[in-house]
PDB file of C-alpha atoms in Angstrom:
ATOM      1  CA  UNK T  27       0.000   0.000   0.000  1.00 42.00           C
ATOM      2  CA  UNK T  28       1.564   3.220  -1.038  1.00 48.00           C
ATOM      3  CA  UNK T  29       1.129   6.481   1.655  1.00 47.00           C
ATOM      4  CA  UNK T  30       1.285  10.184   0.688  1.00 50.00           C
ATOM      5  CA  UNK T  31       3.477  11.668   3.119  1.00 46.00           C
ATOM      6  CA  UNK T  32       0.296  13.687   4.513  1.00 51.00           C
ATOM      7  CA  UNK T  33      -1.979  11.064   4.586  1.00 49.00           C
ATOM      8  CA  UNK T  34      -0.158   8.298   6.606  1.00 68.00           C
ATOM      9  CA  UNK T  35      -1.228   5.775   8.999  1.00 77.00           C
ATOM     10  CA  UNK T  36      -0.556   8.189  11.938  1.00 80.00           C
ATOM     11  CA  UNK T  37      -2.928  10.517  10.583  1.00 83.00           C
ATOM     12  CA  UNK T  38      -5.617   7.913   9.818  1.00 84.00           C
ATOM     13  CA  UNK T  39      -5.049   6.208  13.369  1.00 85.00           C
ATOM     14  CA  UNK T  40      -5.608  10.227  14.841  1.00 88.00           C
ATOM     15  CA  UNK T  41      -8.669  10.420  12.544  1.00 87.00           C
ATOM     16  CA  UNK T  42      -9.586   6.952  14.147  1.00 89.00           C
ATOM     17  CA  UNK T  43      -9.281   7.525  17.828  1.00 90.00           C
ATOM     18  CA  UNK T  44     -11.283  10.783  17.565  1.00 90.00           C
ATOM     19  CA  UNK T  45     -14.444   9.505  15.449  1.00 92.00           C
ATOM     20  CA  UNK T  46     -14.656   6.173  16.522  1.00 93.00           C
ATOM     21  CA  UNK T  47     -17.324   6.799  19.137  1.00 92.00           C
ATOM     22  CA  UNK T  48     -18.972   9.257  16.879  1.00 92.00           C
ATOM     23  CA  UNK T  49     -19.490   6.799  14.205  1.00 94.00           C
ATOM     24  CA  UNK T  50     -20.721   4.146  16.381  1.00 93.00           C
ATOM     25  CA  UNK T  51     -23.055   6.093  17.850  1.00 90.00           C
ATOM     26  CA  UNK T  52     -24.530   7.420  14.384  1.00 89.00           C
ATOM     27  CA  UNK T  53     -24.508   3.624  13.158  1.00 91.00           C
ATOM     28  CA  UNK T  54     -25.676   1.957  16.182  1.00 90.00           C
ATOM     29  CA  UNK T  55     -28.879   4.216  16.889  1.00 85.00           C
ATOM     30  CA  UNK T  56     -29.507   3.582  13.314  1.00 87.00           C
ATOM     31  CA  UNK T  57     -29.334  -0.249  13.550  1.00 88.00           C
ATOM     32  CA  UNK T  58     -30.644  -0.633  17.287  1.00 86.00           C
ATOM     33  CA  UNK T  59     -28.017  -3.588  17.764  1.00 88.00           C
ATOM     34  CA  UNK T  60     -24.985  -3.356  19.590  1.00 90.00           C
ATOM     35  CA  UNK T  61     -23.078  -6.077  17.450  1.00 93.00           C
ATOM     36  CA  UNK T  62     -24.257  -4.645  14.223  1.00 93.00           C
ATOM     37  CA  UNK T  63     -23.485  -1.238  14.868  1.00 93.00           C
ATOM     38  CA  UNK T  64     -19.830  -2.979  15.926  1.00 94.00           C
ATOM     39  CA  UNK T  65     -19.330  -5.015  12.596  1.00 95.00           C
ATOM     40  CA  UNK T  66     -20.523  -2.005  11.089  1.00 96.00           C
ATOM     41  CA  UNK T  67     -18.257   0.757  12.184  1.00 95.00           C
ATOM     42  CA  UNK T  68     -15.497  -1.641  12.224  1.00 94.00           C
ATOM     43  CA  UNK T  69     -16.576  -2.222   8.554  1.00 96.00           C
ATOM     44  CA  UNK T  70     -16.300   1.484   7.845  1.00 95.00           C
ATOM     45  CA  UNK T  71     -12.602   1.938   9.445  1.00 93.00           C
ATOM     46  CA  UNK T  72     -11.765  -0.825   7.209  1.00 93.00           C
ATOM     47  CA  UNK T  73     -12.720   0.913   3.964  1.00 94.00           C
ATOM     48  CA  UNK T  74     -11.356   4.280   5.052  1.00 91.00           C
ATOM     49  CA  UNK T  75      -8.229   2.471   5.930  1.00 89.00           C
ATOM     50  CA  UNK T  76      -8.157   0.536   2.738  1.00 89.00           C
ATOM     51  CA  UNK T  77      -8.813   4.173   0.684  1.00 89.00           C
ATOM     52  CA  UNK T  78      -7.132   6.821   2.574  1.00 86.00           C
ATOM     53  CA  UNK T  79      -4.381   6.940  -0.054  1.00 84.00           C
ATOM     54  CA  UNK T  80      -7.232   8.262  -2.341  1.00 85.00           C
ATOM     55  CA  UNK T  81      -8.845  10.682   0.526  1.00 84.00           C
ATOM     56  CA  UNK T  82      -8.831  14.184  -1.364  1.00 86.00           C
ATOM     57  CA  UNK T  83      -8.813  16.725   1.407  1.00 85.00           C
ATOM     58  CA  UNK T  84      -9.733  19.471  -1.082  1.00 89.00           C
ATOM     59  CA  UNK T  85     -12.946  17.720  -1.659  1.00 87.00           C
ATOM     60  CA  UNK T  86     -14.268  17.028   2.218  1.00 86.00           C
ATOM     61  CA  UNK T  87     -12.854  16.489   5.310  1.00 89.00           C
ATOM     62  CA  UNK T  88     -11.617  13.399   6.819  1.00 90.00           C
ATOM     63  CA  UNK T  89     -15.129  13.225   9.481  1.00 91.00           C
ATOM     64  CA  UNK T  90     -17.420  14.218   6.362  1.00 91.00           C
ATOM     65  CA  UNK T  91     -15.508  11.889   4.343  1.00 93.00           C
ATOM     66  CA  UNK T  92     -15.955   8.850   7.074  1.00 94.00           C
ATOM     67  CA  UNK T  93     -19.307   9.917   7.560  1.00 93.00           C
ATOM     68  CA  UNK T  94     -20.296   9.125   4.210  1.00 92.00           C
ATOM     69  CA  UNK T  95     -18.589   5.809   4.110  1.00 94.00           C
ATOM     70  CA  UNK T  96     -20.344   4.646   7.257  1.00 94.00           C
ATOM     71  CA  UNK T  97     -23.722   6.156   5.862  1.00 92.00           C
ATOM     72  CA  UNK T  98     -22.900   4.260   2.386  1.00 92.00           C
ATOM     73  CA  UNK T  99     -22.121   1.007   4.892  1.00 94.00           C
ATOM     74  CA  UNK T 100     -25.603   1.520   6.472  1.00 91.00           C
ATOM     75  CA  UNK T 101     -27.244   1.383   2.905  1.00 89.00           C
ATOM     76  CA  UNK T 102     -25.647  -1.938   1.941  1.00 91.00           C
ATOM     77  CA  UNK T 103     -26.456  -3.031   5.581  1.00 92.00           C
ATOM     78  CA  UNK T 104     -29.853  -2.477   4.984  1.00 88.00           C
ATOM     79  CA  UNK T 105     -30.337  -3.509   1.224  1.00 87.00           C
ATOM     80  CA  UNK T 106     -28.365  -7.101   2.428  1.00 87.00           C
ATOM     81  CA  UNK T 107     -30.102  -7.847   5.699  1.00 79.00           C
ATOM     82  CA  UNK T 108     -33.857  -9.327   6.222  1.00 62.00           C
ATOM     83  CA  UNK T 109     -35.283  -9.798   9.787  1.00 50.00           C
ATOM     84  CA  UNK T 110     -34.038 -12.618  11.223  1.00 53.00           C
ATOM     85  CA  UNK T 111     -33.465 -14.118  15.096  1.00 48.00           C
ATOM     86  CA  UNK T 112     -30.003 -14.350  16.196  1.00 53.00           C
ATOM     87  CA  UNK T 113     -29.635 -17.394  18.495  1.00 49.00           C
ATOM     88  CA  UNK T 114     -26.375 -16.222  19.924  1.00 52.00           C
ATOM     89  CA  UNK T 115     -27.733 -12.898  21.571  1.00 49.00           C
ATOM     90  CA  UNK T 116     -30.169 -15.400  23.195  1.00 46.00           C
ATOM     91  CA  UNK T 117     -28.230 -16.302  25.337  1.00 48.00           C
ATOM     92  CA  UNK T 118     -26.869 -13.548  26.763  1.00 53.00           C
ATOM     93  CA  UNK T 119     -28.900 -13.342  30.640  1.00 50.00           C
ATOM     94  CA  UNK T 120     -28.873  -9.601  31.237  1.00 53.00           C
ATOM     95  CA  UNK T 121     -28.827  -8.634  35.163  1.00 53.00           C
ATOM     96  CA  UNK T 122     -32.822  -7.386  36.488  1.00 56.00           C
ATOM     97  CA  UNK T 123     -31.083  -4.060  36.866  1.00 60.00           C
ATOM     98  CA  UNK T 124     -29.886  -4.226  33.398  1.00 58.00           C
ATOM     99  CA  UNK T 125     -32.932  -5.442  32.386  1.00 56.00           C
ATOM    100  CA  UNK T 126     -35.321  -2.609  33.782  1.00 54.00           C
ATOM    101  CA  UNK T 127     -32.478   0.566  32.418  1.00 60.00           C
ATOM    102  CA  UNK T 128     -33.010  -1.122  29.370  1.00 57.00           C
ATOM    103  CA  UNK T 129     -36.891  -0.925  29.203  1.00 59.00           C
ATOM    104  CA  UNK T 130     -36.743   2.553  30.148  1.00 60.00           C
ATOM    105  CA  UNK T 131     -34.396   3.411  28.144  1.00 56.00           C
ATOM    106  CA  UNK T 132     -36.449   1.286  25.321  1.00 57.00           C
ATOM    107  CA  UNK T 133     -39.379   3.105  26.155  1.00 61.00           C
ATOM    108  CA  UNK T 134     -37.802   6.607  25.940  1.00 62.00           C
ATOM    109  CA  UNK T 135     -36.531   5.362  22.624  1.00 65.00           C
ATOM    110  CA  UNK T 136     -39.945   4.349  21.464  1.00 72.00           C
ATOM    111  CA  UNK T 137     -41.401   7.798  22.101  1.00 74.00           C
ATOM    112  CA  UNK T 138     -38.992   9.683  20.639  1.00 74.00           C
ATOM    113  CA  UNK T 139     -39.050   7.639  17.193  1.00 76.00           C
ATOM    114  CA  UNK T 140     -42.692   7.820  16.829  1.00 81.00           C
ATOM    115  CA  UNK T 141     -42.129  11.081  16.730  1.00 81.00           C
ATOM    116  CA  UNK T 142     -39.330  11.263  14.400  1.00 82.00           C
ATOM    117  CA  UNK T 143     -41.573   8.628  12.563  1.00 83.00           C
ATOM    118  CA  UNK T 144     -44.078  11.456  11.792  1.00 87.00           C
ATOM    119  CA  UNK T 145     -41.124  13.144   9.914  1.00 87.00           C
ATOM    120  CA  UNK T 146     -40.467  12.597   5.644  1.00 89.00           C
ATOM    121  CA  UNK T 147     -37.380  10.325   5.714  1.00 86.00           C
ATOM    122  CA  UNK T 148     -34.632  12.856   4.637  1.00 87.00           C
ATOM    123  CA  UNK T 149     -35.988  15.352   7.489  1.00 89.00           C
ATOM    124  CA  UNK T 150     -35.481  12.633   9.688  1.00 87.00           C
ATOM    125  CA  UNK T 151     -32.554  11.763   9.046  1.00 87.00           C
ATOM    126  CA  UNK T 152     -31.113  15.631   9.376  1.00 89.00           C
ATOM    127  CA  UNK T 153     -32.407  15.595  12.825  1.00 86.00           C
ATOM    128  CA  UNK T 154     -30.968  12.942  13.298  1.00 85.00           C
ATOM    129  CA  UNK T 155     -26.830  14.259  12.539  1.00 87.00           C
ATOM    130  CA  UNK T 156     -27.714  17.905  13.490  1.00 88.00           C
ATOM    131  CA  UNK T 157     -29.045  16.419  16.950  1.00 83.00           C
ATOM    132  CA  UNK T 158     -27.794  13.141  17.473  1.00 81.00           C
ATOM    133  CA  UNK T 159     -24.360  13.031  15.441  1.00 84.00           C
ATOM    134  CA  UNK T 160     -23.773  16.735  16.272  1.00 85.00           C
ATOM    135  CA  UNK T 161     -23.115  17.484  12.202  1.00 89.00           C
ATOM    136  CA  UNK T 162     -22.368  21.101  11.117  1.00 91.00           C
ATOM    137  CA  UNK T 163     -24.832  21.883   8.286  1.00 93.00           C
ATOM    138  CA  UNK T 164     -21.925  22.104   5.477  1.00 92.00           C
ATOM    139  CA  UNK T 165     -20.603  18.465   7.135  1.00 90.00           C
ATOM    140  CA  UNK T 166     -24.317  17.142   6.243  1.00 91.00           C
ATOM    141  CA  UNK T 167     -24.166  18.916   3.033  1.00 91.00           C
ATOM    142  CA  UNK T 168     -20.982  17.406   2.171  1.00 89.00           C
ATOM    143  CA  UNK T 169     -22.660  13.634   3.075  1.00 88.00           C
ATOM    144  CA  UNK T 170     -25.541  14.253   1.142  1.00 89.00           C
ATOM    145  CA  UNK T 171     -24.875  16.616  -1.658  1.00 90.00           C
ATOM    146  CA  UNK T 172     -27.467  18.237  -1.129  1.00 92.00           C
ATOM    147  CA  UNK T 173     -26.715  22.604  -0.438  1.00 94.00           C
ATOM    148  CA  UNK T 174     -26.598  24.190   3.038  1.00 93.00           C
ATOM    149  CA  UNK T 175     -29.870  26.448   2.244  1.00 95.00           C
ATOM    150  CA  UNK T 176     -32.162  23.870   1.526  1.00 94.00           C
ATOM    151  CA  UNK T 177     -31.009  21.807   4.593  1.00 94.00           C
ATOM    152  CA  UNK T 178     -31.188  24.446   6.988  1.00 94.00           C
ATOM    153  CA  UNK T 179     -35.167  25.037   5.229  1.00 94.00           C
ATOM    154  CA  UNK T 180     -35.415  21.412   6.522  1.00 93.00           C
ATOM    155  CA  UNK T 181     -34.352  21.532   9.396  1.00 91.00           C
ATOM    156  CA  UNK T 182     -36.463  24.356  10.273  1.00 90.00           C
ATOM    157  CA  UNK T 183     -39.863  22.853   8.183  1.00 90.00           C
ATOM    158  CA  UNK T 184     -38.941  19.825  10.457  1.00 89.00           C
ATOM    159  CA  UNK T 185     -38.686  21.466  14.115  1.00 85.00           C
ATOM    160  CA  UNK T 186     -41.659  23.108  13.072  1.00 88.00           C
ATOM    161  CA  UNK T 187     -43.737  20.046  12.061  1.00 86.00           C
ATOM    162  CA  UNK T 188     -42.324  18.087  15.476  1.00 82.00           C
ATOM    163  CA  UNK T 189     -43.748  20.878  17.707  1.00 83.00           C
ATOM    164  CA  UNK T 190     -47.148  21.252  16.035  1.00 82.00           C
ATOM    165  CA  UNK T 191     -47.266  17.630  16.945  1.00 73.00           C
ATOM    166  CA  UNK T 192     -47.429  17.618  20.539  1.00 59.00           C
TER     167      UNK T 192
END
């Protein structure tokens, strides 16, 4: 594998420690499943690591860039996978404190996707990495292609429609 000088495997591993978390967390509340949202991230790491030679930093920025990947990784996730059981998980016996943090936390969950439910998918999903992934409108603009303006008339069409709700 051939490095630019700029773009070595320090500066990926850098890029790596710092949006790690950040990446899991945008997969994993997307998938719902800690193991998933594991394979998945680890998935995206992979492919950056495997094409940071061809990362253009005059195009995006390393986080947009590894945004997109994981949101691309997401896509195939979903297009690939069909509901199915996983026996393995079964047998993992949470603790009854465990168990009871996880129904409220389940339940919060619950409430707060029915109402993102009531939102058009792409809305959603800007809530979503404004709120959740803490995205900068021109980082969410740079993942989607689509321009700042209309994403900020979303996001505001959005709030709007979520508060009329209640």
């Amino acid at each position: 594998m051939q490095w630019n000088s700029k773009l070595n495997m320090q500066t990926f591993s850098a890029h790596y420690q710092d949006l790690f978390p950040k990446i899991y967390s945008f997969i994993y509340y997307r998938v719902n499943d800690r193991q998933t949202a594991e394979d998945l991230t680890s998935q995206t790491f992979l492919k950056g690591f495997e094409n940071f030679e061809h990362f253009d930093p005059t195009k995006a920025s390393v986080k947009t860039w590894l945004y997109t990947i994981a949101r691309n990784t997401l896509i195939d996730h979903f297009r690939k996978t069909r509901a199915s059981v996983d026996l393995e998980a079964a047998e993992e016996v949470p603790s009854e404190e465990m168990i009871l943090e996880s129904i409220i936390a389940n339940e919060e969950n619950k409430e707060l996707r029915a109402l993102l439910s009531t939102l058009p998918k792409d809305a959603r999903s800007l809530i979503l990495m404004r709120l959740w992934d803490e995205l900068s409108y021109q980082e969410i603009a740079e993942i989607t292609g689509k321009s700042e303006a209309s994403l900020k008339m979303t996001y505001s069409r959005a709030l709007t429609q979520l508060r009329n709700y209640e």
